[in-house]
GROMACS .gro file of C-alpha atoms in nm:
model
  464
    1MET     CA    1  19.697   3.354  13.265
    2ASN     CA    2  19.880   3.665  13.292
    3ALA     CA    3  20.062   3.712  13.650
    4THR     CA    4  20.191   4.031  13.526
    5GLY     CA    5  19.949   4.216  13.422
    6LEU     CA    6  19.773   4.198  13.758
    7SER     CA    7  19.835   4.380  14.079
    8LEU     CA    8  19.917   4.216  14.406
    9ALA     CA    9  19.622   4.298  14.563
   10GLU     CA   10  19.463   4.142  14.228
   11LEU     CA   11  19.614   3.836  14.292
   12ALA     CA   12  19.560   3.797  14.659
   13ARG     CA   13  19.202   3.835  14.569
   14GLY     CA   14  19.159   3.622  14.335
   15LEU     CA   15  19.402   3.354  14.514
   16ARG     CA   16  19.078   3.355  14.773
   17SER     CA   17  18.832   3.336  14.528
   18ARG     CA   18  19.012   3.076  14.351
   19LYS     CA   19  18.958   3.255  14.053
   20PHE     CA   20  19.328   3.104  13.952
   21SER     CA   21  19.590   2.887  14.180
   22ALA     CA   22  19.919   2.974  14.333
   23VAL     CA   23  20.049   2.700  14.097
   24GLU     CA   24  19.945   2.910  13.817
   25ILE     CA   25  20.118   3.255  13.940
   26VAL     CA   26  20.463   3.060  13.989
   27ASP     CA   27  20.423   2.888  13.645
   28CYS     CA   28  20.397   3.230  13.496
   29CYS     CA   29  20.730   3.297  13.677
   30ARG     CA   30  20.889   3.005  13.607
   31ALA     CA   31  20.781   3.049  13.201
   32ALA     CA   32  20.935   3.432  13.246
   33HIS     CA   33  21.243   3.275  13.434
   34GLU     CA   34  21.291   3.010  13.175
   35ARG     CA   35  21.221   3.231  12.853
   36SER     CA   36  21.487   3.543  12.961
   37GLU     CA   37  21.746   3.407  13.228
   38PRO     CA   38  22.057   3.286  13.052
   39LEU     CA   39  22.115   3.637  12.883
   40LEU     CA   40  21.940   3.830  13.232
   41ASN     CA   41  22.174   3.650  13.496
   42ALA     CA   42  21.983   3.808  13.775
   43TRP     CA   43  21.939   3.489  14.014
   44LYS     CA   44  22.181   3.331  14.232
   45SER     CA   45  21.986   3.060  14.280
   46TRP     CA   46  21.647   2.930  14.151
   47ASN     CA   47  21.417   2.800  14.343
   48GLY     CA   48  21.203   2.722  14.069
   49ASP     CA   49  21.124   2.363  14.109
   50ALA     CA   50  21.035   2.366  14.498
   51ALA     CA   51  20.845   2.680  14.454
   52ARG     CA   52  20.608   2.497  14.254
   53LEU     CA   53  20.551   2.242  14.507
   54LEU     CA   54  20.507   2.499  14.788
   55ALA     CA   55  20.248   2.645  14.555
   56GLN     CA   56  20.082   2.320  14.529
   57SER     CA   57  20.080   2.350  14.906
   58VAL     CA   58  19.956   2.663  14.947
   59ASP     CA   59  19.637   2.590  14.674
   60GLY     CA   60  19.521   2.301  14.934
   61LEU     CA   61  19.543   2.589  15.228
   62PHE     CA   62  19.376   2.823  15.051
   63ASP     CA   63  19.125   2.502  14.939
   64SER     CA   64  19.083   2.425  15.317
   65GLY     CA   65  18.973   2.798  15.437
   66MET     CA   66  19.303   2.873  15.553
   67ASP     CA   67  19.489   3.189  15.505
   68PHE     CA   68  19.825   3.296  15.652
   69GLY     CA   69  19.858   3.684  15.521
   70PRO     CA   70  19.848   3.907  15.231
   71LEU     CA   71  20.154   3.770  15.073
   72MET     CA   72  20.025   3.401  15.077
   73GLY     CA   73  20.127   3.212  14.726
   74LEU     CA   74  20.280   3.527  14.566
   75PRO     CA   75  20.608   3.490  14.432
   76VAL     CA   76  20.910   3.680  14.582
   77SER     CA   77  21.282   3.733  14.518
   78VAL     CA   78  21.520   3.717  14.783
   79LYS     CA   79  21.869   3.924  14.786
   80ASP     CA   80  22.146   3.687  14.851
   81LEU     CA   81  22.223   3.876  15.181
   82TYR     CA   82  21.904   3.693  15.358
   83GLY     CA   83  21.903   3.368  15.546
   84VAL     CA   84  21.632   3.160  15.401
   85PRO     CA   85  21.631   2.818  15.526
   86GLY     CA   86  21.773   2.560  15.319
   87MET     CA   87  21.934   2.829  15.048
   88PRO     CA   88  22.291   2.889  15.069
   89VAL     CA   89  22.373   3.301  15.105
   90PHE     CA   90  22.666   3.387  14.910
   91ALA     CA   91  22.640   3.740  14.976
   92GLY     CA   92  22.828   3.765  14.654
   93THR     CA   93  23.112   3.618  14.711
   94ASP     CA   94  23.337   3.335  14.565
   95GLN     CA   95  23.212   3.068  14.825
   96ALA     CA   96  22.898   3.014  15.036
   97LEU     CA   97  22.908   3.208  15.379
   98PRO     CA   98  22.875   2.894  15.666
   99ALA     CA   99  22.505   2.747  15.699
  100ALA     CA  100  22.442   2.933  16.036
  101TRP     CA  101  22.375   3.247  15.793
  102GLU     CA  102  22.063   3.061  15.637
  103ALA     CA  103  21.833   3.119  15.949
  104ALA     CA  104  21.532   3.359  15.885
  105GLY     CA  105  21.580   3.706  16.013
  106PRO     CA  106  21.223   3.865  16.094
  107VAL     CA  107  21.187   4.035  15.751
  108ALA     CA  108  21.257   3.723  15.542
  109GLY     CA  109  21.050   3.542  15.812
  110ALA     CA  110  20.735   3.770  15.771
  111VAL     CA  111  20.738   3.603  15.381
  112LEU     CA  112  20.783   3.300  15.500
  113ARG     CA  113  20.547   3.267  15.796
  114GLN     CA  114  20.289   3.418  15.516
  115PHE     CA  115  20.331   3.147  15.297
  116GLY     CA  116  20.496   3.398  15.037
  117ILE     CA  117  20.667   3.155  14.772
  118VAL     CA  118  21.047   3.200  14.765
  119MET     CA  119  21.145   3.203  14.389
  120GLY     CA  120  21.519   3.174  14.508
  121LYS     CA  121  21.775   3.416  14.586
  122THR     CA  122  21.895   3.726  14.378
  123HIS     CA  123  22.254   3.867  14.223
  124THR     CA  124  22.449   4.123  14.506
  125VAL     CA  125  22.734   4.294  14.452
  126GLU     CA  126  23.011   4.140  14.718
  127PHE     CA  127  22.906   4.233  15.036
  128ALA     CA  128  22.623   4.467  14.871
  129PHE     CA  129  22.956   4.717  14.833
  130GLY     CA  130  22.873   4.883  14.544
  131GLY     CA  131  22.594   5.095  14.337
  132LEU     CA  132  22.616   4.952  13.989
  133GLY     CA  133  22.544   4.587  14.050
  134VAL     CA  134  22.912   4.429  13.916
  135ASN     CA  135  23.013   4.129  14.010
  136ALA     CA  136  23.345   3.948  13.903
  137HIS     CA  137  23.291   3.644  14.086
  138TRP     CA  138  22.918   3.545  13.948
  139GLY     CA  139  22.853   3.760  13.624
  140THR     CA  140  22.684   4.103  13.612
  141PRO     CA  141  22.305   4.088  13.581
  142PHE     CA  142  22.205   4.260  13.243
  143ASN     CA  143  22.000   4.550  13.263
  144PRO     CA  144  21.704   4.452  13.048
  145TRP     CA  145  21.689   4.793  12.892
  146SER     CA  146  22.009   4.795  12.733
  147THR     CA  147  22.007   4.814  12.384
  148ASP     CA  148  22.391   4.914  12.240
  149GLY     CA  149  22.555   4.640  12.530
  150GLN     CA  150  22.560   4.522  12.864
  151ARG     CA  151  22.454   4.844  13.080
  152THR     CA  152  22.457   4.835  13.468
  153PRO     CA  153  22.104   4.738  13.675
  154GLY     CA  154  22.221   4.884  13.968
  155GLY     CA  155  22.350   4.792  14.271
  156SER     CA  156  22.405   4.616  14.526
  157SER     CA  157  22.015   4.479  14.493
  158SER     CA  158  22.143   4.412  14.136
  159GLY     CA  159  21.905   4.077  14.053
  160ALA     CA  160  21.598   4.262  14.255
  161GLY     CA  161  21.501   4.495  13.976
  162VAL     CA  162  21.589   4.271  13.701
  163SER     CA  163  21.403   3.997  13.844
  164LEU     CA  164  21.086   4.169  13.839
  165ALA     CA  165  21.121   4.351  13.516
  166GLN     CA  166  21.153   3.960  13.399
  167GLY     CA  167  20.856   3.848  13.576
  168SER     CA  168  21.010   3.598  13.717
  169ALA     CA  169  20.886   3.744  14.087
  170LEU     CA  170  20.646   3.997  14.174
  171VAL     CA  171  20.816   4.121  14.477
  172ALA     CA  172  21.129   4.168  14.538
  173LEU     CA  173  21.311   4.213  14.899
  174GLY     CA  174  21.620   4.408  14.865
  175THR     CA  175  21.869   4.606  15.145
  176ASP     CA  176  21.960   5.031  15.156
  177THR     CA  177  22.306   5.140  15.254
  178ALA     CA  178  22.333   5.430  15.013
  179GLY     CA  179  22.091   5.334  14.744
  180SER     CA  180  22.123   4.992  14.707
  181VAL     CA  181  21.745   4.908  14.685
  182ARG     CA  182  21.630   5.253  14.498
  183VAL     CA  183  21.933   5.254  14.237
  184PRO     CA  184  21.858   4.896  14.058
  185ALA     CA  185  21.478   5.026  14.062
  186SER     CA  186  21.565   5.330  13.902
  187MET     CA  187  21.763   5.207  13.659
  188THR     CA  188  21.567   4.941  13.553
  189GLY     CA  189  21.191   5.123  13.559
  190GLN     CA  190  21.056   4.937  13.903
  191VAL     CA  191  20.950   5.097  14.252
  192GLY     CA  192  21.152   5.076  14.542
  193LEU     CA  193  21.156   5.221  14.895
  194LYS     CA  194  21.395   5.229  15.141
  195THR     CA  195  21.301   5.197  15.496
  196THR     CA  196  21.435   5.444  15.776
  197HIS     CA  197  21.706   5.290  15.951
  198GLY     CA  198  21.588   5.095  16.269
  199ARG     CA  199  21.255   5.050  16.141
  200TRP     CA  200  21.286   4.702  16.006
  201PRO     CA  201  21.519   4.434  16.209
  202LEU     CA  202  21.852   4.311  16.006
  203ALA     CA  203  21.873   4.026  16.221
  204GLY     CA  204  21.911   3.733  15.935
  205ILE     CA  205  22.099   4.000  15.644
  206VAL     CA  206  22.453   3.989  15.645
  207PRO     CA  207  22.607   4.358  15.733
  208LEU     CA  208  22.733   4.590  15.570
  209SER     CA  209  22.721   4.903  15.734
  210PRO     CA  210  22.539   4.854  16.043
  211SER     CA  211  22.510   5.225  16.098
  212LEU     CA  212  22.312   5.237  15.820
  213ASP     CA  213  22.186   4.929  15.632
  214THR     CA  214  21.813   4.917  15.556
  215ALA     CA  215  21.564   4.622  15.490
  216GLY     CA  216  21.385   4.747  15.164
  217LEU     CA  217  21.084   4.645  14.866
  218LEU     CA  218  21.141   4.671  14.501
  219THR     CA  219  20.801   4.599  14.310
  220ARG     CA  220  20.645   4.702  14.010
  221SER     CA  221  20.425   4.965  14.093
  222VAL     CA  222  20.346   5.177  14.421
  223GLU     CA  223  20.015   4.979  14.389
  224ASP     CA  224  20.201   4.693  14.458
  225MET     CA  225  20.440   4.859  14.709
  226ALA     CA  226  20.186   4.979  14.933
  227PHE     CA  227  20.051   4.613  14.952
  228ALA     CA  228  20.379   4.446  15.052
  229PHE     CA  229  20.465   4.706  15.235
  230ALA     CA  230  20.142   4.674  15.477
  231ALA     CA  231  20.213   4.301  15.470
  232ILE     CA  232  20.535   4.264  15.608
  233ASP     CA  233  20.611   4.623  15.817
  234THR     CA  234  20.329   4.483  16.073
  235PRO     CA  235  20.324   4.133  16.301
  236CYS     CA  236  20.031   3.910  16.201
  237GLY     CA  237  19.742   3.983  16.416
  238GLU     CA  238  19.807   4.349  16.473
  239SER     CA  239  19.633   4.629  16.240
  240ARG     CA  240  19.836   4.724  15.946
  241PRO     CA  241  19.988   5.050  15.822
  242VAL     CA  242  19.682   5.209  15.617
  243CYS     CA  243  19.903   5.427  15.268
  244ALA     CA  244  19.599   5.642  15.221
  245MET     CA  245  19.649   5.830  14.918
  246PRO     CA  246  19.620   6.194  14.973
  247SER     CA  247  19.473   6.446  14.718
  248LEU     CA  248  19.756   6.626  14.542
  249ALA     CA  249  19.590   6.957  14.610
  250GLY     CA  250  19.747   7.092  14.875
  251LEU     CA  251  20.038   6.861  14.880
  252ARG     CA  252  20.405   7.077  15.009
  253LEU     CA  253  20.621   6.886  14.782
  254GLY     CA  254  20.971   7.027  14.832
  255VAL     CA  255  21.265   7.066  14.540
  256ALA     CA  256  21.594   7.142  14.669
  257ASP     CA  257  21.777   7.401  14.435
  258ASN     CA  258  22.100   7.289  14.538
  259PHE     CA  259  22.324   6.981  14.521
  260PHE     CA  260  22.017   6.703  14.346
  261TRP     CA  261  22.002   6.868  13.994
  262GLU     CA  262  22.376   6.866  13.985
  263SER     CA  263  22.569   6.686  13.707
  264LEU     CA  264  22.294   6.520  13.592
  265ASP     CA  265  22.363   6.343  13.258
  266PRO     CA  266  22.134   6.403  12.940
  267GLY     CA  267  21.744   6.350  12.998
  268ILE     CA  268  21.723   6.307  13.312
  269GLY     CA  269  21.658   6.624  13.495
  270GLU     CA  270  21.409   6.677  13.190
  271SER     CA  271  21.204   6.392  13.308
  272VAL     CA  272  21.167   6.431  13.660
  273SER     CA  273  21.087   6.820  13.548
  274ALA     CA  274  20.849   6.706  13.339
  275ALA     CA  275  20.673   6.504  13.608
  276ILE     CA  276  20.715   6.780  13.885
  277ASP     CA  277  20.542   7.009  13.652
  278GLN     CA  278  20.262   6.769  13.634
  279LEU     CA  279  20.173   6.796  13.972
  280ALA     CA  280  20.191   7.102  14.010
  281ARG     CA  281  19.962   7.177  13.738
  282ALA     CA  282  19.710   6.918  13.916
  283GLY     CA  283  19.730   7.154  14.243
  284ALA     CA  284  20.049   7.050  14.463
  285HIS     CA  285  20.202   7.350  14.605
  286VAL     CA  286  20.542   7.278  14.475
  287VAL     CA  287  20.835   7.460  14.759
  288ARG     CA  288  21.180   7.558  14.614
  289LEU     CA  289  21.439   7.545  14.874
  290ARG     CA  290  21.779   7.448  15.045
  291VAL     CA  291  21.837   7.140  15.176
  292PRO     CA  292  22.154   7.188  15.410
  293HIS     CA  293  22.501   6.993  15.469
  294CYS     CA  294  22.393   6.773  15.163
  295ASP     CA  295  22.795   6.897  15.036
  296GLU     CA  296  22.918   6.826  15.378
  297VAL     CA  297  22.812   6.446  15.426
  298TYR     CA  298  22.839   6.358  15.079
  299ASP     CA  299  23.210   6.476  15.116
  300ILE     CA  300  23.253   6.199  15.398
  301PHE     CA  301  23.060   5.936  15.210
  302ARG     CA  302  23.339   5.974  14.917
  303GLN     CA  303  23.619   5.925  15.191
  304GLY     CA  304  23.455   5.638  15.295
  305GLY     CA  305  23.204   5.705  15.472
  306LEU     CA  306  23.092   5.456  15.772
  307ALA     CA  307  23.025   5.169  15.572
  308ALA     CA  308  23.393   5.058  15.451
  309SER     CA  309  23.539   5.101  15.816
  310GLU     CA  310  23.243   4.872  15.941
  311LEU     CA  311  23.277   4.614  15.669
  312ALA     CA  312  23.642   4.614  15.739
  313ALA     CA  313  23.584   4.531  16.075
  314PHE     CA  314  23.333   4.259  16.003
  315MET     CA  315  23.518   4.084  15.737
  316ASN     CA  316  23.882   4.102  15.981
  317MET     CA  317  23.663   3.955  16.275
  318GLU     CA  318  23.474   3.641  16.081
  319PHE     CA  319  23.600   3.590  15.749
  320PRO     CA  320  23.997   3.748  15.731
  321GLU     CA  321  24.103   3.433  15.500
  322ARG     CA  322  23.857   3.606  15.239
  323ILE     CA  323  23.990   3.970  15.216
  324GLU     CA  324  24.225   3.863  14.949
  325ARG     CA  325  23.969   3.680  14.786
  326LEU     CA  326  23.758   3.952  14.738
  327ASP     CA  327  23.611   4.101  14.439
  328PRO     CA  328  23.904   4.407  14.344
  329VAL     CA  329  23.637   4.659  14.357
  330VAL     CA  330  23.508   4.581  14.694
  331ARG     CA  331  23.894   4.478  14.857
  332ALA     CA  332  24.035   4.824  14.720
  333ARG     CA  333  23.760   5.032  14.953
  334VAL     CA  334  23.831   4.740  15.227
  335ALA     CA  335  24.200   4.803  15.214
  336ALA     CA  336  24.160   5.193  15.212
  337ALA     CA  337  23.961   5.142  15.541
  338GLU     CA  338  24.259   4.999  15.683
  339GLN     CA  339  24.397   5.342  15.715
  340VAL     CA  340  24.098   5.542  15.899
  341SER     CA  341  24.166   5.603  16.261
  342SER     CA  342  23.882   5.505  16.540
  343VAL     CA  343  23.930   5.889  16.617
  344GLU     CA  344  23.825   6.001  16.227
  345TYR     CA  345  23.514   5.709  16.243
  346LEU     CA  346  23.372   5.881  16.517
  347ARG     CA  347  23.397   6.225  16.423
  348ARG     CA  348  23.268   6.108  16.080
  349LYS     CA  349  22.960   5.950  16.262
  350GLN     CA  350  22.937   6.269  16.483
  351VAL     CA  351  22.925   6.490  16.226
  352LEU     CA  352  22.643   6.281  16.044
  353ARG     CA  353  22.465   6.295  16.334
  354ASP     CA  354  22.466   6.675  16.401
  355CYS     CA  355  22.384   6.752  16.006
  356ALA     CA  356  22.085   6.508  16.013
  357SER     CA  357  21.934   6.693  16.309
  358ARG     CA  358  21.930   6.994  16.118
  359ALA     CA  359  21.866   6.905  15.777
  360THR     CA  360  21.549   6.692  15.894
  361ALA     CA  361  21.415   7.017  15.939
  362VAL     CA  362  21.313   7.064  15.628
  363PHE     CA  363  21.023   6.847  15.671
  364ALA     CA  364  20.886   7.101  15.895
  365ASP     CA  365  20.754   7.293  15.585
  366VAL     CA  366  20.691   7.009  15.321
  367ASP     CA  367  20.572   6.712  15.307
  368ALA     CA  368  20.831   6.503  15.107
  369LEU     CA  369  21.117   6.623  14.881
  370LEU     CA  370  21.140   6.545  14.509
  371ALA     CA  371  21.458   6.515  14.289
  372PRO     CA  372  21.622   6.283  14.066
  373THR     CA  373  21.695   5.898  14.174
  374VAL     CA  374  22.021   5.819  14.001
  375ALA     CA  375  22.172   6.159  13.836
  376VAL     CA  376  22.368   5.946  13.585
  377THR     CA  377  22.317   5.709  13.296
  378PRO     CA  378  22.315   5.336  13.382
  379PRO     CA  379  22.685   5.297  13.243
  380LEU     CA  380  22.832   5.024  12.987
  381LEU     CA  381  23.017   4.762  13.127
  382ASP     CA  382  23.286   4.797  12.891
  383ASP     CA  383  23.338   5.165  13.011
  384ILE     CA  384  23.375   5.066  13.420
  385ALA     CA  385  23.612   4.817  13.380
  386ASP     CA  386  23.934   5.037  13.462
  387GLY     CA  387  23.968   5.065  13.844
  388ALA     CA  388  23.923   5.477  13.805
  389ALA     CA  389  23.622   5.477  13.540
  390TYR     CA  390  23.416   5.257  13.800
  391ALA     CA  391  23.487   5.448  14.145
  392ARG     CA  392  23.372   5.749  13.935
  393ALA     CA  393  23.055   5.579  13.812
  394ASN     CA  394  22.965   5.454  14.141
  395MET     CA  395  22.992   5.791  14.354
  396MET     CA  396  22.789   5.897  14.084
  397ALA     CA  397  22.493   5.658  14.076
  398LEU     CA  398  22.483   5.692  14.502
  399ARG     CA  399  22.538   6.004  14.494
  400ASN     CA  400  22.142   6.130  14.459
  401THR     CA  401  22.008   5.849  14.740
  402VAL     CA  402  22.289   5.850  14.957
  403ILE     CA  403  22.169   6.148  15.104
  404GLY     CA  404  21.905   5.990  15.273
  405ASN     CA  405  22.065   5.758  15.422
  406LEU     CA  406  22.274   5.932  15.565
  407PHE     CA  407  22.047   6.223  15.762
  408GLY     CA  408  21.827   5.879  15.829
  409TRP     CA  409  21.584   5.930  15.577
  410CYS     CA  410  21.292   5.713  15.424
  411ALA     CA  411  21.253   5.763  15.059
  412LEU     CA  412  21.067   5.605  14.751
  413THR     CA  413  21.141   5.583  14.392
  414LEU     CA  414  20.943   5.547  14.122
  415PRO     CA  415  20.992   5.541  13.689
  416VAL     CA  416  20.861   5.886  13.533
  417GLY     CA  417  21.002   5.818  13.197
  418PHE     CA  418  21.336   5.805  12.997
  419ASP     CA  419  21.671   5.965  12.982
  420ALA     CA  420  21.865   6.037  12.650
  421ARG     CA  421  21.987   5.714  12.610
  422ARG     CA  422  21.596   5.583  12.671
  423MET     CA  423  21.713   5.455  12.986
  424PRO     CA  424  21.470   5.484  13.279
  425VAL     CA  425  21.462   5.780  13.461
  426GLY     CA  426  21.335   5.759  13.870
  427LEU     CA  427  21.154   6.026  14.055
  428GLN     CA  428  21.264   5.971  14.447
  429LEU     CA  429  21.027   6.075  14.680
  430MET     CA  430  21.227   6.154  15.058
  431GLY     CA  431  21.047   6.224  15.361
  432ALA     CA  432  21.120   6.218  15.732
  433PRO     CA  433  21.226   5.978  15.949
  434MET     CA  434  20.948   5.653  16.019
  435ALA     CA  435  20.699   5.839  15.789
  436GLU     CA  436  20.721   5.532  15.489
  437ALA     CA  437  20.319   5.487  15.503
  438ARG     CA  438  20.292   5.856  15.448
  439LEU     CA  439  20.546   5.907  15.151
  440ILE     CA  440  20.404   5.599  14.966
  441GLY     CA  441  20.033   5.721  14.985
  442ILE     CA  442  20.186   6.036  14.848
  443GLY     CA  443  20.401   5.825  14.611
  444LEU     CA  444  19.995   5.629  14.498
  445ALA     CA  445  19.873   5.996  14.448
  446VAL     CA  446  20.204   6.074  14.152
  447GLU     CA  447  20.135   5.718  14.032
  448ALA     CA  448  19.748   5.817  13.991
  449LEU     CA  449  19.851   6.099  13.842
  450ILE     CA  450  20.132   6.025  13.545
  451GLY     CA  451  20.078   5.650  13.508
  452ARG     CA  452  20.238   5.326  13.645
  453GLY     CA  453  20.581   5.180  13.541
  454PRO     CA  454  20.444   4.996  13.267
  455ASP     CA  455  20.242   5.251  13.157
  456ILE     CA  456  20.519   5.486  13.104
  457LEU     CA  457  20.779   5.272  12.977
  458GLY     CA  458  20.637   4.978  12.782
  459ARG     CA  459  20.859   4.651  12.812
  460ALA     CA  460  21.220   4.636  12.813
  461PRO     CA  461  21.394   4.607  12.486
  462ALA     CA  462  21.541   4.279  12.594
  463LEU     CA  463  21.170   4.128  12.694
  464ALA     CA  464  21.027   4.241  12.360
   0.00000   0.00000   0.00000
């Protein structure tokens, strides 16, 4: 069977009708891993043998008429910040964290309780502090769309998008503090969801910035995202959220004339604009507007925002002996945060709260905001070897995504085409706080019009 050619819903139905088995699905993912993992380096720890044993047990449960939830028997990759019992947590560092971090929190627990099959842990930037996906300790995953050298896969959930492109997993758990789900999803041609801060509990996830951290998902299509979000969002036994697809006719879609369209690399704006034009021709009401305070909050982010100070505090309390061993691109920002006073930190929090309150008012007039997800082409690793070059590229990679974090919004990215370098381009949909189901529904309408990622992009060159 070809598991990667079927949606999650189709796979779930096939498992329950016994058209095919969980072992067959897992074997497809194992074969994909075997074909390309030495090149792609998506995985920090691969759990393929144990996953197959679990799949055998899952098939036995299905044969006995037992059903533990929508994700039962479906292969999942887990970012190496999440606790999963029996699997070490490295959080991108050079040494495993204490075993207490292996305890599953509510998000990973939702997968495990449903007998979703964890295929392993995917690479992350150290302590998730970076948007390009590099890691000096374990190597940077290879973006499978690269044809002219190794380009970044996006971060910090760097292995997550690569695992989906590879076909070694069909759903990926990630986290997003400034864009760490959406950037790798956009750069590898996947769909990514940043949930509203506070919607999903952060227990069982190594923190970067508790003020901004969110758990999120990457999938191969918006259709799959609707399935996975509903499976994880609501405890078993309660009614699950419905991501209903609205008619495009009458949808109010805002396009910001400021900030998001500045300094785009060639081909990015053109691909996103073409998708928006399609939506307008299909009946969507496209509204041009200005989103207030973007420059103001981005300036705070460029100064270190809240994350640098909060990670520095966490490191000093939990792992002071590791600070000198941090990846240089992370260590530099942790060191800089030591110079931020408590007064300045609290000032930043208040400014962000005030700006968010005023900016969120735009959703009184539109159902969603549309923008390019990432402003730049994934850079070549050779071009960001210098620290200053890395810092510039990292800021630009996160530029368009971090606004949603700083304003407390939810956001979704889906692929819409290629840039001038033939690298995937994402369209970002941003929604009001706690409007995930509505936002995914709009994403479904967009996907129904322009096509699923694989239909638009085809197969990544490194996997052809």
